[in-house]
CSV table of C-alpha atoms and ligand atoms in Angstrom, one decimal:
chain,number,residue,atom,x,y,z
T,8,MET,CA,21.5,8.0,31.5
T,9,THR,CA,20.3,6.4,34.6
T,10,LEU,CA,21.2,2.9,35.7
T,11,ALA,CA,17.5,1.9,35.5
T,12,ASN,CA,17.5,2.7,31.8
T,13,THR,CA,20.7,0.8,31.2
T,14,LYS,CA,18.9,-2.2,32.7
T,15,LEU,CA,15.8,-1.6,30.6
T,16,TYR,CA,17.7,-1.7,27.3
T,17,ALA,CA,19.8,-4.7,28.5
T,18,GLN,CA,16.5,-6.5,29.2
T,19,ARG,CA,15.2,-5.8,25.7
T,20,ARG,CA,18.5,-7.1,24.2
T,21,ALA,CA,18.2,-10.2,26.2
T,22,ALA,CA,14.6,-10.7,25.2
T,23,LEU,CA,15.5,-10.3,21.5
T,24,ALA,CA,18.4,-12.7,21.9
T,25,GLN,CA,16.0,-15.3,23.3
T,26,ARG,CA,13.6,-14.8,20.5
T,27,ILE,CA,16.2,-15.2,17.7
T,28,GLY,CA,17.8,-18.1,19.6
T,29,VAL,CA,21.3,-19.5,20.1
T,30,GLY,CA,23.1,-19.8,16.8
T,31,SER,CA,21.7,-16.5,15.5
T,32,ILE,CA,23.1,-13.1,15.2
T,33,ALA,CA,21.3,-9.8,14.8
T,34,ILE,CA,22.7,-6.6,13.2
T,35,ILE,CA,20.9,-3.3,13.8
T,36,PRO,CA,22.3,-0.1,12.4
T,37,THR,CA,21.0,3.3,13.4
T,38,ALA,CA,19.7,5.8,10.8
T,39,HIS,CA,21.8,7.4,8.1
T,40,GLU,CA,22.5,11.1,8.3
T,41,GLN,CA,20.6,12.8,5.6
T,42,GLN,CA,21.8,15.6,3.4
T,43,ARG,CA,19.3,18.5,3.2
T,44,ASN,CA,21.1,20.6,0.6
T,45,ARG,CA,24.8,21.3,-0.2
T,46,ASP,CA,26.6,21.0,3.1
T,47,SER,CA,23.6,21.1,5.4
T,48,ASP,CA,22.1,18.0,6.9
T,49,PHE,CA,18.6,17.3,8.2
T,50,LEU,CA,18.6,17.2,11.9
T,51,PHE,CA,19.7,13.7,12.8
T,52,ARG,CA,17.0,11.3,14.2
T,53,HIS,CA,18.2,7.9,15.3
T,54,ASP,CA,16.6,4.7,14.0
T,55,SER,CA,13.8,3.5,16.3
T,56,TYR,CA,14.7,-0.2,16.3
T,57,PHE,CA,18.3,0.7,17.2
T,58,TYR,CA,17.2,3.1,20.0
T,59,TYR,CA,14.8,0.6,21.4
T,60,LEU,CA,17.7,-1.8,22.0
T,61,ALA,CA,20.6,0.5,22.6
T,62,GLY,CA,19.2,3.7,24.2
T,63,PHE,CA,21.8,5.6,22.2
T,64,THR,CA,21.2,8.5,19.9
T,65,GLU,CA,24.5,9.2,18.1
T,66,PRO,CA,24.8,8.6,14.4
T,67,LYS,CA,27.1,6.1,12.7
T,68,ALA,CA,26.4,3.4,15.3
T,69,TRP,CA,25.6,-0.3,14.9
T,70,LEU,CA,24.4,-2.9,17.4
T,71,VAL,CA,25.2,-6.6,17.1
T,72,ILE,CA,23.4,-9.1,19.3
T,73,THR,CA,24.1,-12.8,19.4
T,74,GLY,CA,21.6,-15.4,20.3
T,75,ASP,CA,23.6,-16.2,23.5
T,76,GLY,CA,22.8,-12.6,24.7
T,77,HIS,CA,26.2,-11.0,23.9
T,78,SER,CA,25.9,-7.4,22.7
T,79,THR,CA,28.5,-5.4,20.8
T,80,LEU,CA,28.2,-1.7,19.9
T,81,PHE,CA,30.1,0.0,17.1
T,82,CYS,CA,30.1,3.8,17.6
T,83,GLN,CA,32.0,6.9,16.5
T,84,PRO,CA,35.5,6.9,18.0
T,85,LYS,CA,36.5,9.9,20.2
T,86,ASP,CA,38.0,12.5,17.9
T,87,ARG,CA,39.2,15.8,19.4
T,88,GLU,CA,38.8,17.8,16.2
T,89,ARG,CA,35.4,16.4,15.1
T,90,GLU,CA,34.1,16.9,18.7
T,91,ILE,CA,35.0,20.6,18.5
T,92,TRP,CA,32.8,20.9,15.4
T,93,ASP,CA,30.0,18.4,16.0
T,94,GLY,CA,29.8,17.9,19.8
T,95,LEU,CA,30.9,15.3,22.2
T,96,ARG,CA,30.9,11.6,21.4
T,97,LEU,CA,30.5,8.8,23.9
T,98,GLY,CA,33.2,6.7,22.3
T,99,PRO,CA,33.7,2.9,22.5
T,100,GLU,CA,35.8,3.1,25.7
T,101,GLU,CA,32.9,4.6,27.7
T,102,ALA,CA,30.1,2.8,26.0
T,103,PRO,CA,30.0,-0.5,27.9
T,104,GLN,CA,29.7,1.4,31.2
T,105,ALA,CA,27.3,4.0,30.0
T,106,LEU,CA,25.0,1.7,27.9
T,107,GLY,CA,25.4,-1.7,29.5
T,108,VAL,CA,26.6,-3.4,26.3
T,109,ASP,CA,29.2,-6.1,26.7
T,110,GLU,CA,31.7,-4.7,24.2
T,111,ALA,CA,32.2,-1.7,22.1
T,112,PHE,CA,34.4,-0.8,19.1
T,113,SER,CA,34.9,2.1,16.8
T,114,SER,CA,32.5,2.0,13.8
T,115,ALA,CA,35.6,2.1,11.6
T,116,GLU,CA,36.3,-1.5,12.7
T,117,LEU,CA,32.9,-2.8,11.5
T,118,ASP,CA,34.3,-4.3,8.3
T,119,ALA,CA,37.1,-5.9,10.1
T,120,LYS,CA,35.1,-7.4,12.9
T,121,LEU,CA,31.8,-8.4,11.3
T,122,PRO,CA,33.0,-11.4,9.3
T,123,ALA,CA,34.4,-12.9,12.5
T,124,LEU,CA,31.2,-12.2,14.4
T,125,LEU,CA,29.2,-13.9,11.6
T,126,ASP,CA,31.4,-16.9,11.5
T,127,GLY,CA,29.7,-20.1,12.6
T,128,ARG,CA,26.2,-18.6,13.1
T,129,GLU,CA,23.3,-20.4,11.5
T,130,SER,CA,21.2,-17.3,10.8
T,131,VAL,CA,21.8,-13.6,10.4
T,132,TRP,CA,18.9,-11.4,11.3
T,133,TYR,CA,18.6,-7.7,10.2
T,134,PRO,CA,15.8,-5.3,9.4
T,135,PHE,CA,14.8,-6.0,5.8
T,136,ALA,CA,14.2,-3.1,3.4
T,137,THR,CA,14.7,-0.3,5.9
T,138,HIS,CA,18.3,0.9,5.5
T,139,LYS,CA,19.6,1.7,2.1
T,140,GLY,CA,22.7,-0.3,1.4
T,141,LEU,CA,22.5,-2.6,4.4
T,142,GLU,CA,22.0,-5.7,2.3
T,143,THR,CA,25.1,-4.9,0.2
T,144,ARG,CA,27.1,-4.3,3.4
T,145,ILE,CA,26.0,-7.6,4.8
T,146,ASP,CA,26.7,-9.3,1.5
T,147,GLY,CA,30.2,-7.9,1.7
T,148,TRP,CA,30.8,-9.4,5.1
T,149,LEU,CA,29.4,-12.8,4.0
T,150,CYS,CA,31.7,-12.7,1.0
T,151,GLY,CA,34.7,-12.0,3.2
T,152,LEU,CA,33.7,-14.9,5.3
T,153,ARG,CA,33.3,-17.3,2.4
T,154,ALA,CA,36.7,-16.2,1.0
T,155,ARG,CA,38.2,-17.8,4.0
T,156,VAL,CA,36.3,-21.1,3.7
T,157,ARG,CA,39.5,-23.1,3.4
T,158,TYR,CA,40.5,-21.8,6.8
T,159,GLY,CA,37.4,-23.4,8.1
T,160,THR,CA,35.0,-20.5,8.3
T,161,LEU,CA,31.2,-21.2,8.2
T,162,ALA,CA,28.9,-18.5,6.8
T,163,PRO,CA,25.3,-18.4,8.0
T,164,GLU,CA,22.9,-20.2,5.8
T,165,GLN,CA,19.8,-18.2,6.6
T,166,GLN,CA,19.0,-14.5,6.4
T,167,ARG,CA,15.9,-13.5,8.4
T,168,ASP,CA,13.9,-10.3,8.8
T,169,LEU,CA,14.3,-8.8,12.2
T,170,CYS,CA,11.4,-6.3,11.8
T,171,GLY,CA,8.7,-8.8,12.6
T,172,VAL,CA,10.3,-9.8,15.9
T,173,LEU,CA,11.0,-6.3,17.0
T,174,ASP,CA,7.6,-5.0,15.8
T,175,GLU,CA,5.9,-7.5,18.1
T,176,MET,CA,8.2,-6.4,21.0
T,177,ARG,CA,7.6,-2.7,20.4
T,178,LEU,CA,3.8,-3.1,19.9
T,179,VAL,CA,3.2,-3.6,23.6
T,180,LYS,CA,4.6,-0.7,25.5
T,181,ASP,CA,6.3,-1.3,28.9
T,182,THR,CA,5.7,1.0,31.9
T,183,HIS,CA,8.7,3.1,31.0
T,184,GLU,CA,7.5,3.7,27.5
T,185,GLN,CA,3.9,4.4,28.7
T,186,ASP,CA,5.3,7.0,31.1
T,187,VAL,CA,7.3,8.8,28.4
T,188,MET,CA,4.3,8.7,26.1
T,189,ARG,CA,2.1,10.2,28.9
T,190,ARG,CA,4.6,13.0,29.3
T,191,ALA,CA,4.9,13.6,25.5
T,192,ALA,CA,1.1,13.8,25.2
T,193,LYS,CA,0.9,16.2,28.2
T,194,ILE,CA,3.4,18.6,26.5
T,195,SER,CA,1.5,18.4,23.2
T,196,ALA,CA,-1.8,19.0,24.9
T,197,GLY,CA,-0.3,22.2,26.4
T,198,ALA,CA,0.8,23.2,23.0
T,199,HIS,CA,-2.7,22.9,21.6
T,200,VAL,CA,-4.1,24.9,24.5
T,201,ARG,CA,-1.5,27.6,23.8
T,202,ALA,CA,-2.3,27.7,20.1
T,203,MET,CA,-6.1,28.0,20.8
T,204,GLN,CA,-5.7,30.8,23.3
T,205,ARG,CA,-3.2,32.7,21.2
T,206,CYS,CA,-5.4,32.4,18.1
T,207,ALA,CA,-8.5,33.9,19.9
T,208,GLY,CA,-6.3,36.5,21.7
T,209,MET,CA,-4.7,37.7,18.5
T,210,LEU,CA,-8.0,38.0,16.7
T,211,ARG,CA,-9.5,39.9,19.6
T,212,ALA,CA,-6.6,42.3,19.5
T,213,GLY,CA,-7.3,42.9,15.8
T,214,LEU,CA,-4.0,41.2,14.7
T,215,GLU,CA,-3.7,39.2,11.6
T,216,VAL,CA,-3.3,35.5,12.3
T,217,ARG,CA,-1.7,33.1,9.8
T,218,GLU,CA,-1.3,29.4,10.1
T,219,TYR,CA,2.4,29.8,10.7
T,220,HIS,CA,1.8,31.9,13.8
T,221,LEU,CA,0.0,29.0,15.4
T,222,ASP,CA,2.7,26.6,14.2
T,223,ALA,CA,5.2,28.8,16.0
T,224,GLU,CA,3.1,28.6,19.3
T,225,LEU,CA,3.1,24.8,19.1
T,226,LEU,CA,6.8,24.6,18.5
T,227,HIS,CA,7.5,27.1,21.3
T,228,GLU,CA,5.6,24.9,23.8
T,229,PHE,CA,7.2,21.6,22.6
T,230,ARG,CA,10.7,23.0,23.0
T,231,GLN,CA,9.9,24.9,26.2
T,232,HIS,CA,9.2,21.5,27.8
T,233,GLY,CA,12.2,19.6,26.5
T,234,SER,CA,10.7,17.9,23.5
T,235,GLN,CA,13.5,17.4,20.9
T,236,TYR,CA,11.3,18.0,17.9
T,237,PRO,CA,7.8,17.6,16.5
T,238,ALA,CA,6.9,13.9,15.9
T,239,TYR,CA,5.7,14.8,12.4
T,240,GLY,CA,5.1,17.8,10.3
T,241,SER,CA,2.4,19.8,12.1
T,242,ILE,CA,-0.8,20.4,10.4
T,243,VAL,CA,-2.4,23.8,11.0
T,244,ALA,CA,-5.2,24.2,8.6
T,245,ALA,CA,-7.5,27.3,8.5
T,246,GLY,CA,-11.0,27.1,7.0
T,247,ALA,CA,-11.3,25.0,3.9
T,248,ASN,CA,-7.6,23.9,4.2
T,249,ALA,CA,-8.8,21.4,6.9
T,250,CYS,CA,-10.4,19.3,4.1
T,251,VAL,CA,-6.9,18.5,2.8
T,252,LEU,CA,-5.9,15.6,5.0
T,253,HIS,CA,-2.2,16.0,4.7
T,254,TYR,CA,-2.1,19.8,4.7
T,255,ARG,CA,0.9,21.3,6.5
T,256,ALA,CA,1.1,24.5,8.5
T,257,ASP,CA,1.4,27.1,5.7
T,258,ALA,CA,0.6,30.8,5.3
T,259,GLY,CA,-3.2,30.6,5.2
T,260,ARG,CA,-5.1,33.5,6.9
T,261,VAL,CA,-7.0,32.4,10.0
T,262,GLN,CA,-10.3,34.2,9.8
T,263,SER,CA,-12.9,34.9,12.5
T,264,GLY,CA,-15.9,32.7,11.9
T,265,GLU,CA,-13.9,29.8,10.5
T,266,LEU,CA,-12.6,26.6,12.1
T,267,VAL,CA,-8.9,25.8,12.6
T,268,LEU,CA,-7.7,22.2,12.5
T,269,VAL,CA,-4.5,21.6,14.3
T,270,ASP,CA,-2.9,18.1,14.1
T,271,ALA,CA,0.4,18.3,16.0
T,272,GLY,CA,2.4,16.3,18.6
T,273,CYS,CA,5.8,16.4,20.0
T,274,GLU,CA,8.4,13.7,20.2
T,275,LEU,CA,9.9,13.3,23.6
T,276,ASP,CA,12.9,11.1,24.4
T,277,GLY,CA,12.2,9.0,21.3
T,278,TYR,CA,8.4,8.7,21.7
T,279,ALA,CA,5.7,10.4,19.6
T,280,SER,CA,2.4,12.0,20.5
T,281,ASP,CA,-0.3,12.8,18.0
T,282,ILE,CA,-3.2,15.1,18.9
T,283,THR,CA,-5.8,16.9,16.7
T,284,ARG,CA,-8.1,19.5,17.9
T,285,THR,CA,-10.5,21.6,15.7
T,286,PHE,CA,-11.6,24.9,17.2
T,287,PRO,CA,-13.3,28.1,16.1
T,288,ALA,CA,-10.7,30.8,15.3
T,289,ASN,CA,-12.6,33.4,17.3
T,290,GLY,CA,-13.5,31.0,20.2
T,291,VAL,CA,-17.2,30.5,19.4
T,292,PHE,CA,-18.6,27.7,17.2
T,293,THR,CA,-21.3,28.7,14.6
T,294,GLY,CA,-24.4,26.5,14.5
T,295,PRO,CA,-23.3,24.3,11.6
T,296,GLN,CA,-19.8,24.0,12.9
T,297,ARG,CA,-21.1,22.9,16.3
T,298,THR,CA,-23.5,20.4,14.8
T,299,LEU,CA,-20.7,18.6,12.9
T,300,TYR,CA,-18.3,19.0,15.8
T,301,GLU,CA,-20.7,17.3,18.2
T,302,LEU,CA,-21.2,14.5,15.7
T,303,VAL,CA,-17.5,13.8,15.4
T,304,LEU,CA,-17.1,14.0,19.1
T,305,ALA,CA,-19.9,11.5,19.7
T,306,SER,CA,-18.3,9.1,17.2
T,307,GLN,CA,-15.0,9.4,19.0
T,308,ALA,CA,-16.8,8.6,22.3
T,309,ALA,CA,-18.2,5.4,20.7
T,310,ALA,CA,-14.7,4.5,19.5
T,311,VAL,CA,-13.2,5.1,23.0
T,312,SER,CA,-15.8,2.7,24.4
T,313,ALA,CA,-14.8,0.1,21.8
T,314,THR,CA,-11.1,0.4,22.7
T,315,LYS,CA,-10.5,-2.3,25.3
T,316,PRO,CA,-8.6,-5.6,25.6
T,317,GLY,CA,-10.1,-8.4,23.6
T,318,ALA,CA,-11.7,-6.0,21.1
T,319,ARG,CA,-10.4,-5.9,17.5
T,320,PHE,CA,-8.3,-3.1,16.1
T,321,THR,CA,-11.1,-2.4,13.7
T,322,ASP,CA,-13.9,-2.2,16.3
T,323,PRO,CA,-13.3,1.6,17.1
T,324,HIS,CA,-13.5,2.4,13.4
T,325,ASP,CA,-16.7,0.4,13.0
T,326,ALA,CA,-18.1,2.2,16.0
T,327,VAL,CA,-17.2,5.6,14.5
T,328,VAL,CA,-18.7,4.8,11.1
T,329,ARG,CA,-22.0,3.8,12.6
T,330,VAL,CA,-22.3,7.0,14.6
T,331,LEU,CA,-21.2,9.2,11.7
T,332,ALA,CA,-23.4,7.4,9.2
T,333,GLN,CA,-26.5,8.0,11.4
T,334,GLY,CA,-25.4,11.6,12.0
T,335,MET,CA,-24.9,12.3,8.3
T,336,LEU,CA,-28.4,11.2,7.7
T,337,ASP,CA,-29.8,13.2,10.6
T,338,VAL,CA,-28.1,16.5,9.8
T,339,GLY,CA,-28.7,16.2,6.0
T,340,LEU,CA,-25.2,15.7,4.8
T,341,LEU,CA,-26.6,12.6,3.2
T,342,ASP,CA,-30.1,12.6,1.7
T,343,LYS,CA,-32.3,9.9,3.4
T,344,ASN,CA,-34.3,9.5,0.3
T,345,LYS,CA,-31.3,8.6,-1.7
T,346,ALA,CA,-29.0,7.1,0.9
T,347,GLY,CA,-31.6,5.0,2.7
T,348,SER,CA,-31.1,3.7,6.2
T,349,VAL,CA,-27.9,3.8,8.3
T,350,ASP,CA,-27.2,0.2,7.4
T,351,ASP,CA,-27.5,1.1,3.7
T,352,VAL,CA,-25.1,4.0,4.2
T,353,ILE,CA,-22.6,1.6,5.8
T,354,GLU,CA,-23.1,-1.1,3.3
T,355,LYS,CA,-22.7,1.2,0.3
T,356,ARG,CA,-20.0,3.2,2.1
T,357,ALA,CA,-21.8,6.5,1.3
T,358,TYR,CA,-20.2,8.0,4.4
T,359,PHE,CA,-16.9,7.7,2.6
T,360,GLN,CA,-17.6,11.0,0.8
T,361,PHE,CA,-17.1,12.8,4.2
T,362,TYR,CA,-15.0,10.3,6.2
T,363,MET,CA,-12.3,8.8,4.1
T,364,HIS,CA,-9.6,7.7,6.5
T,365,ARG,CA,-9.1,5.1,9.2
T,366,THR,CA,-9.9,5.9,12.8
T,367,GLY,CA,-6.4,5.2,14.2
T,368,HIS,CA,-3.0,3.6,14.1
T,369,TRP,CA,-0.4,2.3,16.5
T,370,ILE,CA,1.7,5.0,18.0
T,371,GLY,CA,5.0,4.7,19.9
T,372,MET,CA,8.5,5.5,18.8
T,373,ASP,CA,7.1,6.3,15.4
T,374,VAL,CA,4.0,8.3,15.1
T,375,HIS,CA,2.6,5.6,12.8
T,376,ASP,CA,4.2,2.9,14.8
T,377,CYS,CA,5.3,-0.6,13.8
T,378,GLY,CA,3.2,-3.7,14.5
T,379,VAL,CA,1.0,-5.8,12.2
T,380,TYR,CA,-2.7,-5.0,12.2
T,381,THR,CA,-3.6,-8.7,11.7
T,382,GLU,CA,-3.9,-11.1,14.6
T,383,PRO,CA,-0.8,-13.3,14.3
T,384,SER,CA,-2.4,-16.3,16.0
T,385,GLU,CA,-5.4,-16.3,13.6
T,386,ILE,CA,-3.8,-15.8,10.3
T,387,GLY,CA,-5.1,-18.5,8.0
T,388,GLN,CA,-8.2,-19.2,10.0
T,389,VAL,CA,-11.3,-18.9,8.0
T,390,SER,CA,-12.7,-15.4,8.3
T,391,GLU,CA,-14.0,-12.6,6.2
T,392,ARG,CA,-14.1,-8.8,6.7
T,393,ARG,CA,-14.2,-5.6,4.7
T,394,ASP,CA,-11.3,-3.2,4.6
T,395,ALA,CA,-12.4,0.2,5.9
T,396,LEU,CA,-10.5,2.2,3.3
T,397,THR,CA,-10.7,0.2,0.1
T,398,GLY,CA,-13.9,-1.8,0.7
T,399,ASP,CA,-12.0,-4.9,-0.4
T,400,THR,CA,-12.9,-8.2,1.2
T,401,ILE,CA,-10.0,-9.5,3.3
T,402,ARG,CA,-10.1,-13.3,3.9
T,403,ASP,CA,-8.5,-15.3,6.6
T,404,ARG,CA,-6.7,-12.3,8.1
T,405,PRO,CA,-8.7,-11.2,11.1
T,406,ALA,CA,-7.9,-7.8,12.6
T,407,ARG,CA,-5.5,-7.6,15.6
T,408,ILE,CA,-6.9,-8.2,19.0
T,409,LEU,CA,-6.2,-5.4,21.4
T,410,ARG,CA,-4.1,-6.1,24.5
T,411,ALA,CA,-3.2,-4.0,27.5
T,412,GLY,CA,-0.1,-1.9,26.8
T,413,MET,CA,-0.9,-1.4,23.1
T,414,VAL,CA,-1.1,2.3,22.3
T,415,LEU,CA,-3.2,3.7,19.4
T,416,THR,CA,-4.8,6.9,18.3
T,417,ILE,CA,-8.5,7.5,18.0
T,418,GLU,CA,-9.1,10.1,15.3
T,419,PRO,CA,-12.5,10.3,13.6
T,420,GLY,CA,-13.3,13.3,11.3
T,421,ILE,CA,-15.7,14.8,8.8
T,422,TYR,CA,-14.5,16.8,5.8
T,423,VAL,CA,-17.1,18.5,3.7
T,424,ARG,CA,-16.0,19.6,0.2
T,425,PRO,CA,-18.6,21.6,-1.7
T,426,ALA,CA,-20.7,19.2,-3.9
T,427,GLU,CA,-24.1,19.0,-5.3
T,428,GLY,CA,-26.7,18.1,-2.8
T,429,VAL,CA,-24.5,18.9,0.2
T,430,PRO,CA,-26.1,21.7,2.3
T,431,GLU,CA,-24.2,24.9,1.8
T,432,ALA,CA,-24.0,25.6,5.5
T,433,PHE,CA,-21.5,22.7,5.9
T,434,HIS,CA,-19.3,23.5,2.9
T,435,ASN,CA,-15.6,23.6,3.6
T,436,ILE,CA,-15.9,22.5,7.2
T,437,GLY,CA,-13.2,20.0,8.1
T,438,ILE,CA,-13.1,18.5,11.6
T,439,ARG,CA,-10.9,15.9,13.2
T,440,ILE,CA,-10.6,15.0,16.9
T,441,GLU,CA,-7.6,12.9,17.8
T,442,ASP,CA,-6.5,11.4,21.1
T,443,ASP,CA,-3.9,8.9,22.1
T,444,ALA,CA,-5.1,5.8,24.0
T,445,ILE,CA,-3.2,3.2,26.1
T,446,VAL,CA,-5.2,0.0,26.2
T,447,THR,CA,-5.6,-1.0,29.9
T,448,ALA,CA,-6.8,-4.1,31.7
T,449,THR,CA,-10.4,-3.0,31.5
T,450,GLY,CA,-10.6,-0.3,28.7
T,451,CYS,CA,-8.3,2.5,27.7
T,452,GLU,CA,-6.6,5.5,29.1
T,453,LEU,CA,-6.7,8.7,27.0
T,454,ILE,CA,-3.4,10.3,27.7
T,455,SER,CA,-3.9,13.5,25.6
T,456,ARG,CA,-6.9,14.9,27.3
T,457,ASP,CA,-5.1,17.8,29.0
T,458,VAL,CA,-6.4,19.8,26.1
T,459,PRO,CA,-10.2,20.2,26.2
T,460,VAL,CA,-12.4,18.5,23.7
T,461,SER,CA,-16.0,19.5,24.4
T,462,VAL,CA,-17.6,22.5,22.8
T,463,ALA,CA,-18.2,24.2,26.2
T,464,GLU,CA,-14.7,23.6,27.4
T,465,ILE,CA,-13.0,24.8,24.2
T,466,GLU,CA,-15.2,28.0,24.2
T,467,ALA,CA,-14.4,28.6,27.9
T,468,LEU,CA,-10.7,28.1,27.3
T,469,MET,CA,-10.6,30.5,24.3
T,470,ARG,CA,-12.5,33.1,26.3
T,471,SER,CA,-9.8,33.1,29.0
E,511,LIG,N1,-0.7,13.3,12.3
E,511,LIG,C1,-0.7,12.1,11.5
E,511,LIG,C2,-1.9,11.3,11.9
E,511,LIG,O1,-2.8,11.7,12.6
E,511,LIG,O2,-1.9,10.1,11.6
E,512,MN,MN1,-2.8,10.1,14.0
E,513,MN,MN1,-2.5,13.3,13.9
């Protein structure tokens, strides 16, 4: 850990302390270790809130921050035998120097120390409804404090949710975070390139290609470049499988003449990337595949133009829907005689048959990152809009205004399940194109474009 990073986390802790105010105390545990089966655990992944404030990835750790800016870490104690089995531990003796926290104790001392730390505070802040058993644990400490009321202890009178405060802080990414996210996206882009080239190469060599072969290529590239793990379960969907939105890389046969949809991104140093490319297995788009691909790409371009400071989070989605709706009429996915004009298609949500998800989400430490999608300063002001997914009317909760430093995905798609009236040439085609965008002072920066996206570039790449 570099000194610069130690400072960065200290600055975040100070910013949090200022937001909760003197008289408050915040308690932030890292994630639980999760049993997979019998005596095997899932690979441990720290809690994102905890890591944001501590920069520390060991399990069984807690951070306590008081409103006056004092930070205490509880972490696993040094243990010669356990370290032989599980690996080195930082230990509380080294933690202040290594992490920049003011004090550190063994996590075995939590129950003994917390009542005293809570004593005399007005409010206790912790992330609500995120850690199983956390409320019970805090109740226990408060009970311990109250049990000593005749000694003059004072228990906090308020419990407050820390998520909202931290979500707002995490929503706008600082330059360090943006830099890590650029690197994560670059690795993921390389993985997509590798999967595309390998797919065409194997088919050319007459080899059988399965979805898991391409999944293996992605993972190889992620790990080869230092990514700790995929940011989410990779989707590798051959042919009709692409029409299943949450399909996972399975054993489907990748056939020449079909499309492959790959939605995969690595996590690097705590930050996610999230890229989707759809490409022809043999490297050449058929006519109908190309028609729909160009349409999705045009809709993405419209969304990219709509992604800029001052715009609403929903603007890119609205831009996508208008382009897709017009395109669906033009290519015959929707019958003009029945569906009417582009405005009718939008008003009646006829496009929903082929485009049934939102155009993006925040991305950061979590692939679907935290942050409210409603503009906080305008909640309650008179307004009306329609939710893209449900069609419900949302009153007095305008969509979030984009600001420089926010990072979001832009991921339109078209999924054509066979149905009456749908031209057969398009049946079972599923296409999504997804990039990660940092909102800048004037527009947005696409950080995932090291993998080609145009038809000509994809075909050229897969020939090489
Ligand atoms: N890969 C998950 C998503 O695109 O949101
Ligand atoms: Mn996404
Ligand atoms: Mn994705």
